[in-house]
Structures are given as structure tokens and as C-alpha cells.
Short mmCIF file of C-alpha atoms in Angstrom, two decimals:
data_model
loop_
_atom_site.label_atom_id
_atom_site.label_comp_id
_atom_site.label_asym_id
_atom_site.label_seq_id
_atom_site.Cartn_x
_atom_site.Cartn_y
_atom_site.Cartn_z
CA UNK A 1 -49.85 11.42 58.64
CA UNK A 2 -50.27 7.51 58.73
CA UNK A 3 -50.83 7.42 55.20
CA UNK A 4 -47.33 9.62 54.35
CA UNK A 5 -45.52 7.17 56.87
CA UNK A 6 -47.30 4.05 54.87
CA UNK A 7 -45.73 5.82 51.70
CA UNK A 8 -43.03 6.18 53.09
CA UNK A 9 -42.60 2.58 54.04
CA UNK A 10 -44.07 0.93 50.84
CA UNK A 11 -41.67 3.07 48.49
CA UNK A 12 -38.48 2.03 51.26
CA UNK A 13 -39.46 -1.27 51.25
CA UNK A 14 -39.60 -1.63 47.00
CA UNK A 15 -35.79 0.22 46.83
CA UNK A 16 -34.74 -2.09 48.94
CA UNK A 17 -35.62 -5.24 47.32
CA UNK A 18 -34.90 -3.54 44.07
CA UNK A 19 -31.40 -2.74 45.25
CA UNK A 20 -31.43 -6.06 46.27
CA UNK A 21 -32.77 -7.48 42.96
CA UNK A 22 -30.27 -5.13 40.93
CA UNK A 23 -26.71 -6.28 42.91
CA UNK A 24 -27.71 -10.08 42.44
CA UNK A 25 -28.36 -9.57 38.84
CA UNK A 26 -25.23 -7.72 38.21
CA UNK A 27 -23.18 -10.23 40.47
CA UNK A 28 -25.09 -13.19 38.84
CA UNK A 29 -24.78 -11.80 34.92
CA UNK A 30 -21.51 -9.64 35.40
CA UNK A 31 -19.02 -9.52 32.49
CA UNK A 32 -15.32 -10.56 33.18
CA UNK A 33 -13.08 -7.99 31.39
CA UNK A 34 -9.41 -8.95 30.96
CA UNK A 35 -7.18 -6.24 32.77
CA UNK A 36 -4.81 -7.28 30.21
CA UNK A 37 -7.30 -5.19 27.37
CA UNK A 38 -7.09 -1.89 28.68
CA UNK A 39 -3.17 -2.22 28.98
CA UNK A 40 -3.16 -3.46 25.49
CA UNK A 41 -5.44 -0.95 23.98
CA UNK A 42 -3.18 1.68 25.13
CA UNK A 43 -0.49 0.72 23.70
CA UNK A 44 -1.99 1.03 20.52
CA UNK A 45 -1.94 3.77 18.37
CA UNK A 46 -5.39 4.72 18.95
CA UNK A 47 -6.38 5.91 15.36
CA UNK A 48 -9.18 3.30 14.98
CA UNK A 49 -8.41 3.10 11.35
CA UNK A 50 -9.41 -0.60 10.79
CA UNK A 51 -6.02 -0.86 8.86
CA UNK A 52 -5.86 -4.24 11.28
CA UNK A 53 -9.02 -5.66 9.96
CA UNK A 54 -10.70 -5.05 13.64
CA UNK A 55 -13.26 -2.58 14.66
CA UNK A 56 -10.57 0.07 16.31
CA UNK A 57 -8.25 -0.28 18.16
CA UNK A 58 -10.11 -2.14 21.06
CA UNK A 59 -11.18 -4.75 18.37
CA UNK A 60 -7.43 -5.50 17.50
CA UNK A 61 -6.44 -5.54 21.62
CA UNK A 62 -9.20 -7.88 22.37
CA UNK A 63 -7.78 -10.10 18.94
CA UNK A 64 -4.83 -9.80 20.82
CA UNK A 65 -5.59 -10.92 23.99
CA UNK A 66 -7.32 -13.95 23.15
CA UNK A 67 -4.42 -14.93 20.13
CA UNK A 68 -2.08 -14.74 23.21
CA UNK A 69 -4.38 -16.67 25.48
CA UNK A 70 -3.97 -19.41 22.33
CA UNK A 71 -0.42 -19.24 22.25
CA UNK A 72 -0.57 -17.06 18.91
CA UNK A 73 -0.54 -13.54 17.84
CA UNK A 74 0.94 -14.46 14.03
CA UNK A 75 -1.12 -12.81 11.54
CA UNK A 76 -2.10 -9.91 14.01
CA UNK A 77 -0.38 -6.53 12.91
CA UNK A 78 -0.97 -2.91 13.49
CA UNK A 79 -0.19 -1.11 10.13
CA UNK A 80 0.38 2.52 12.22
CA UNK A 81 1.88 1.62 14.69
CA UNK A 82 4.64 -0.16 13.00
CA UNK A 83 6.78 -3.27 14.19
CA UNK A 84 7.92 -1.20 16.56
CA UNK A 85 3.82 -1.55 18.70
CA UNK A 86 3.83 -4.36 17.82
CA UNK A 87 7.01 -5.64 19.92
CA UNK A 88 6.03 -3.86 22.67
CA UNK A 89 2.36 -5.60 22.66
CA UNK A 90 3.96 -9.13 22.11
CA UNK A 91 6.42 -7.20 24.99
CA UNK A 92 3.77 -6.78 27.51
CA UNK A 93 1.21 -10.02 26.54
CA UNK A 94 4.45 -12.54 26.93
CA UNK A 95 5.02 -13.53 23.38
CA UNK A 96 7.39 -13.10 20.11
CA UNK A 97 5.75 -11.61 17.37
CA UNK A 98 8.11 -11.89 13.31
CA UNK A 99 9.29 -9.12 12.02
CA UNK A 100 7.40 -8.05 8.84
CA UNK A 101 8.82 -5.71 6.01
CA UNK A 102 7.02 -2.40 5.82
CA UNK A 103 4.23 -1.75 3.36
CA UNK A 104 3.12 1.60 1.43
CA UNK A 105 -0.15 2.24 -0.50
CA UNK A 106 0.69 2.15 -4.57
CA UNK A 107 -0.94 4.25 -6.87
CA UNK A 108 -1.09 1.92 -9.89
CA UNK A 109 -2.46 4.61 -12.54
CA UNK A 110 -0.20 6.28 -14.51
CA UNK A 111 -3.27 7.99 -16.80
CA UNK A 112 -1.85 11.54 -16.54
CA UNK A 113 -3.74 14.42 -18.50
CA UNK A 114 -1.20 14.37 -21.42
CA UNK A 115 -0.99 10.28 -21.03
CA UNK A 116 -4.55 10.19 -20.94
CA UNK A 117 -7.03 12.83 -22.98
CA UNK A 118 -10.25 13.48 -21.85
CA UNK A 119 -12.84 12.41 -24.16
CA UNK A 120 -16.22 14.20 -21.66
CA UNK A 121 -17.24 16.26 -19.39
CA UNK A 122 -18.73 14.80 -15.93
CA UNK A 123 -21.53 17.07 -14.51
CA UNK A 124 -22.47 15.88 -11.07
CA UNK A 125 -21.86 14.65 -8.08
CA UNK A 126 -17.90 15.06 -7.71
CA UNK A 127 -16.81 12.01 -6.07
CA UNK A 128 -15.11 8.80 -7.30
CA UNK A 129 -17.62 6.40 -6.25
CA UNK A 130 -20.24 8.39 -8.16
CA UNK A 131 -18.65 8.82 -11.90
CA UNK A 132 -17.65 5.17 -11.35
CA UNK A 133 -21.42 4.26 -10.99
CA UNK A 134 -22.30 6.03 -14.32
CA UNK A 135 -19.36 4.44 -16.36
CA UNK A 136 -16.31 4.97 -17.70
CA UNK A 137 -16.53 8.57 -16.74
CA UNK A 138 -14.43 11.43 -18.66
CA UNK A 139 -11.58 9.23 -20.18
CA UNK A 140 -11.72 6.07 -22.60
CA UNK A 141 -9.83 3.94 -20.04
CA UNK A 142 -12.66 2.40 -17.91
CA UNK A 143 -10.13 1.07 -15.78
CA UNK A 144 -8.24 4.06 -14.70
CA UNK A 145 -8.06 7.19 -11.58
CA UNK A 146 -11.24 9.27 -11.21
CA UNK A 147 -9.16 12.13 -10.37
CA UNK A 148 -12.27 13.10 -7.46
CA UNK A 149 -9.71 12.41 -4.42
CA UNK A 150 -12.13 9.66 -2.58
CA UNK A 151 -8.69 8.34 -1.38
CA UNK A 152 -7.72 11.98 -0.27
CA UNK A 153 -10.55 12.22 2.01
CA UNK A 154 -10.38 9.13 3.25
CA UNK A 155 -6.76 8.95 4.56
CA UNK A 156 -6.48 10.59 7.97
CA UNK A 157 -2.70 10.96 7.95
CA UNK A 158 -2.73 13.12 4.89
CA UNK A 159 -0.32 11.25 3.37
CA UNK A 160 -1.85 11.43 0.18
CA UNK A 161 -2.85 14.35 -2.55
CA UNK A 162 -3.77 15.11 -6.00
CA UNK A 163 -1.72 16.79 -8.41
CA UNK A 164 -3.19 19.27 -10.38
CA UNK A 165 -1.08 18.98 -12.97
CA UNK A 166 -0.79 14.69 -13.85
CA UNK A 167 -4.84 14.75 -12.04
CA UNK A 168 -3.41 11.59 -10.21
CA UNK A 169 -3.24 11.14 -6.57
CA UNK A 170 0.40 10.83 -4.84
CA UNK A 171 1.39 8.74 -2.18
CA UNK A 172 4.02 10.49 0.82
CA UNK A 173 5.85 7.22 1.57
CA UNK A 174 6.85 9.11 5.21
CA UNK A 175 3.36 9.91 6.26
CA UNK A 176 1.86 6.62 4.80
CA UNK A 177 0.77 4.05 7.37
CA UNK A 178 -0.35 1.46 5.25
CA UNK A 179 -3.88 1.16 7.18
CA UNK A 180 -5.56 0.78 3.52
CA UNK A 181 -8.19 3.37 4.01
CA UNK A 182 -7.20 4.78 0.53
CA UNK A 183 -7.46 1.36 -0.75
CA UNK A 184 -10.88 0.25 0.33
CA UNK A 185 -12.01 3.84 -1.38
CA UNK A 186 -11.14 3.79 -4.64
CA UNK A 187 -13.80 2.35 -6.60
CA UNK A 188 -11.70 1.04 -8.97
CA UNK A 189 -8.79 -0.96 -7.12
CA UNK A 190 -6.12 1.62 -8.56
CA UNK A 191 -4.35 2.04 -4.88
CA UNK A 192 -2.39 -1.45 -3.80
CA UNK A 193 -0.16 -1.91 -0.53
CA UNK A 194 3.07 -2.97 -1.65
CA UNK A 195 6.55 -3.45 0.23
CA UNK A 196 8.51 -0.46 0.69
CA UNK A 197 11.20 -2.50 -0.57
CA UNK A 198 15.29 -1.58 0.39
CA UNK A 199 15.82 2.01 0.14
CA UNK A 200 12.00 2.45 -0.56
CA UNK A 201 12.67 0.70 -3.89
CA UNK A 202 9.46 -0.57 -5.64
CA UNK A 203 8.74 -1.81 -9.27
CA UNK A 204 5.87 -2.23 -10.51
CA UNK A 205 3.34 -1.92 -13.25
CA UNK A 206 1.22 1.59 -13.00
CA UNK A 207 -1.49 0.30 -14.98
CA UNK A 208 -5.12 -1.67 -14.35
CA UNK A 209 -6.24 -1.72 -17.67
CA UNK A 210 -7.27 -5.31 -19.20
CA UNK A 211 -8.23 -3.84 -22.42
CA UNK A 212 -6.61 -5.95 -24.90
CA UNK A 213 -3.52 -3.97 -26.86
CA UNK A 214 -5.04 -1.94 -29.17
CA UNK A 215 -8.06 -0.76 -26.88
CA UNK A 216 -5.84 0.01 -24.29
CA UNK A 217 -3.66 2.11 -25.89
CA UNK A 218 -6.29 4.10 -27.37
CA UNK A 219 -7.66 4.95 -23.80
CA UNK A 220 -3.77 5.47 -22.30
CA UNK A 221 -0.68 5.66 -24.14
CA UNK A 222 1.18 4.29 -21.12
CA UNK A 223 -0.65 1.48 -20.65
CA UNK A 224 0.19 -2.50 -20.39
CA UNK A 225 -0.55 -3.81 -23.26
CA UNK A 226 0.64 -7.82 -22.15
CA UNK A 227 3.08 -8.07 -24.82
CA UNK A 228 5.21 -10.83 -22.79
CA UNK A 229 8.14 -9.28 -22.93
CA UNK A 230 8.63 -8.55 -19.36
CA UNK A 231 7.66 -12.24 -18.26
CA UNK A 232 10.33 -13.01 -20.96
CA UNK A 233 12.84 -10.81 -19.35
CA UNK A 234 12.53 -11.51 -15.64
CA UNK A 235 14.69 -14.49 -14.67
CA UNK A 236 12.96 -14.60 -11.27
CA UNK A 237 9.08 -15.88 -12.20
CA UNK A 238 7.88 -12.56 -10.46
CA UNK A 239 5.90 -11.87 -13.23
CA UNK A 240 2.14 -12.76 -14.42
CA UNK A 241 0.31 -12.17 -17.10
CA UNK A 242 -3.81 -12.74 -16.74
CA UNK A 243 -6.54 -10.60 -18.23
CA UNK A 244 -4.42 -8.89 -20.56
CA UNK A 245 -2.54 -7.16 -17.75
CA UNK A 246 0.87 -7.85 -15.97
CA UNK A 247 1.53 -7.82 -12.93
CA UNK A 248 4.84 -7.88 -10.81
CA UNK A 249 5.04 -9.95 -7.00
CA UNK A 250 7.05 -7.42 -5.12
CA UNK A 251 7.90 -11.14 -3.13
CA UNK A 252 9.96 -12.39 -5.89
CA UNK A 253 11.28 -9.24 -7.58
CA UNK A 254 15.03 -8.89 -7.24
CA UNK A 255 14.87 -5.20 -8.29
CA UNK A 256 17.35 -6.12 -11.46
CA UNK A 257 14.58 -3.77 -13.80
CA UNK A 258 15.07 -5.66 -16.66
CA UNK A 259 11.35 -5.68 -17.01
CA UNK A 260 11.49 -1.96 -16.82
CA UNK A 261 13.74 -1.60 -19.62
CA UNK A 262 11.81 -4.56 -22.05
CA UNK A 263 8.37 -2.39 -21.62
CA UNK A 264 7.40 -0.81 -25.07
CA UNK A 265 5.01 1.37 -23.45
CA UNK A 266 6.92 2.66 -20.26
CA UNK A 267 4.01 1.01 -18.04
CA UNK A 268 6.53 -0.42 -15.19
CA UNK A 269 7.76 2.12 -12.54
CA UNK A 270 11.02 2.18 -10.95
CA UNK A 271 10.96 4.71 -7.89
CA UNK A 272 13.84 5.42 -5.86
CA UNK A 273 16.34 3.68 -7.76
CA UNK A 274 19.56 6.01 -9.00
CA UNK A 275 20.03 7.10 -12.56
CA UNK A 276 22.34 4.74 -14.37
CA UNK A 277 25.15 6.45 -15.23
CA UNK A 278 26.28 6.13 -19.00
CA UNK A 279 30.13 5.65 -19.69
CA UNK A 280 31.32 6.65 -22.63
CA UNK A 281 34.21 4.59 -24.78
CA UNK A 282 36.38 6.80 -26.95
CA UNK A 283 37.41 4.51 -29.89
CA UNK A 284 41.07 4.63 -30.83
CA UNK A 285 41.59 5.75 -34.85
CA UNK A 286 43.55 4.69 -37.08
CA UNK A 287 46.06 7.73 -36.42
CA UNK A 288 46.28 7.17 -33.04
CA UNK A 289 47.33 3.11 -33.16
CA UNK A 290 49.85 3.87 -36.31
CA UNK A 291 52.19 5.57 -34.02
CA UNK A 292 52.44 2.47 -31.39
CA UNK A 293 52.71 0.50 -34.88
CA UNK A 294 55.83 2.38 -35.82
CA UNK A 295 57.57 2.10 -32.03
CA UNK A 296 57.08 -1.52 -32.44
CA UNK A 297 59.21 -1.70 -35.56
CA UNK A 298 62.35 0.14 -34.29
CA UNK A 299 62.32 -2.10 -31.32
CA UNK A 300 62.28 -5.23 -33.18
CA UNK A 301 65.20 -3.52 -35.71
CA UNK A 302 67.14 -2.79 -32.48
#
């Protein structure tokens, strides 16, 4: 019996000075956690997207936090959540935050099956990433949309598809966040966030090729073949031209479209803007002036 009571005594005696041991650590090397983070984090969306540039959402509150503990939270922005979580975070951490113009992802590809021919088959591995790491893959343009849906599977809104007819992903401007996922997928930089513009107005140029002329419009019939003649036309300086390929800054475009009416090869896109309506003037003939003609004489006889 004296050597279970021992036992007893010696195992007492070691929790004790490891509970002991254990509260003085935890006291000594204990973590401060703002109370402000949990509030923040909550107020977020919660889809972890890393649309923000942060590790989830709880990488974004605690960016938060300690902008706001700087006296700054510009530069900081939820893409799904909108301005309107955003306003409520600057809301509840005591600060103003701008107001920023919505942005949706751009599929800058316009390489449909008829604007496009295939030229191979692909047998393999069915994803973007992987015909992209063998080449060209089944078209001439080594610039242009896979067709695999990479972008498809990586948006978790479902705001984008493919068509099965054009074999080009399509963007729903309603469902699109703007978190970039699609963007960081596509192997080939095709997908750009743009403004939504007024009305959900955009121009732009559908087309990544910097093939020189001729060698891009074997591959794509559609394609930009840097001609000049939109930088010509736009009075604005929103156009560039650099490696053979134009491209339009959606801060500077004034949505006028003479650029999309200059382009030879129909590679600028107008969405959302209303068909221009075409007025017809009926020329007078000869017939119908000689009459007037005649009523002028017998007034001036009278």
C-alpha cells in the first residue's frame, strides 16, 4: 500500500508543477489577438477567394486591422464583397475608405471556331495549363483560348462558362466578383479585370496575339494586326501600341468607339452599347423642286 500512496504522491506532485509550468508559459508567451479581427472577419464575405491579395478572408481582416491602426486602409479592397463591405469595415474600424468603380473579368479572345480553324488534334491531358505546356496546341494562334475551361473550374461563383458553339469562355457580368481566380488560371493571360464602365459599357481589344500582321491573321481572322489606325483615331491617348498588339486603358477611354469603327479586322469590342440607328435622307428630284420653281414665278408676276 505505501508504495501505491508513494505513486500516488510522485505522479500528484509532477501535475502539479506541470500545471504550474504550463499556466506560466502560456501567461509568459501568450498571443494578444485584436477583438477588433474577429468583428472584422465577419463582416467579410467569407469566400476566401484571395481576390484581395490575402490568404482568406482572415488575411485581409488582419491587413485591415493593422492599415487602420496606421491611419490607412487605401489600397485594401474586397472584390466580393463590393464597396458596399467595404464601407461597413471602414464603418466599424473608424475610418473612410474611396469609392472605387466596379471591375469585371474580360475575356480578351475572340478566336471562335469559324474565326479560328483548327489546324490539330490534342490527345491528352484536357486542361489548359497542360496543352499550353506542349505548345501552341490545336490552333495556329499561340496566343489564344485553350477552350479546356481552367477558368471554369476555377471560379466559385459560376459566373463563367464555355460555349460550345464560339469554344470561348463567357463572362456573367451579374455573378462576376472580380476576385481574379479566372485570371490567375489561364495560362495564357487571355482573362483581364476591366471596369464595368457606365451601363456595363466596355471597349476593348479581344485579342493577345503579337504576331506581326500577316502571321496573325493567318492564325485568327479577327485578330489585331497594329495597323495604327485606332491610336490615330482616338483623340483621348487611351490607346497603345507595343509588341504588335493594341491595347485600350479603360481609364482614359471616353466610350466615343471611334476606334471600333477604324479597326479593319473587327478586333475591338463594344458590349452594351445600343445599335446606332441609321437615318435615312430622301433626296428631292428634279420633279419635285420644279413645282416650288414655278410658284415662285407667279408670285414675283403678281
Amino acid at each position: 500500500m505505501n508504495f501505491i500512496l508513494i505513486a500516488v504522491i510522485v505522479l500528484g506532485a509532477i501535475a502539479l508543477v506541470s500545471a504550474v509550468v504550463l499556466y506560466i508559459t502560456s501567461k509568459r508567451f501568450a498571443v494578444y489577438e485584436d477583438p477588433r479581427l474577429e468583428t472584422i472577419t465577419e463582416a467579410l464575405p467569407g469566400a476566401n477567394c484571395g481576390g484581395c491579395g490575402f490568404p482568406g478572408c482572415g488575411g485581409m481582416a488582419d491587413a485591415l486591422v493593422k492599415g487602420a491602426d496606421a491611419g490607412s486602409i487605401e489600397g485594401l479592397f474586397c472584390p466580393v464583397g463590393g464597396q458596399k463591405v467595404m464601407e461597413n469595415v471602414a464603418d466599424l474600424l473608424g475610418m473612410t475608405v474611396e469609392k472605387t468603380d466596379p471591375m469585371v473579368a474580360v475575356v480578351r479572345c475572340n478566336g471562335t471556331c469559324e474565326n479560328r480553324p483548327r489546324i490539330a488534334e490534342y490527345n491528352g491531358l484536357r486542361t489548359c495549363a497542360a496543352i499550353h505546356a506542349t505548345g501552341a496546341g490545336e490552333t495556329a494562334c499561340g496566343f489564344g483560348c485553350l477552350g479546356c475551361g481552367d477558368c471554369v473550374s476555377a471560379c466559385q461563383f459560376e459566373a463563367i462558362h464555355m460555349n460550345p458553339e464560339t469554344g470561348l469562355p463567357e463572362v456573367d457580368d451579374e455573378k462576376c466578383t472580380a476576385c481574379g481566380a479566372c485570371v490567375k488560371a489561364c495560362p495564357r493571360s487571355i482573362i483581364e479585370l476591366r471596369k464595368k464602365g457606365p451601363k456595363n459599357r466596355r471597349i476593348y481589344v479581344q485579342c493577345v496575339n503579337k504576331d506581326k500582321g500577316p502571321a496573325a491573321m493567318k492564325a485568327c481572322k479577327v485578330s489585331c494586326i497594329a495597323c495604327g489606325k485606332c491610336f490615330k483615331a482616338c483623340k483621348f491617348d487611351a490607346i497603345t501600341i507595343e509588341n504588335n498588339l493594341s491595347y485600350i486603358d479603360y481609364n482614359k477611354c471616353k466610350m466615343c468607339r471611334k476606334c471600333v469603327n477604324e479597326c479593319p479586322t473587327h478586333a475591338i469590342t463594344a458590349l452594351n452599347f445600343p445599335v446606332k440607328k441609321i437615318v435615312k435622307v430622301e433626296e428631292k428630284t428634279a420633279i419635285d423642286e420644279q413645282p416650288v420653281a414655278e410658284n415662285k414665278q407667279e408670285e414675283v408676276k403678281q
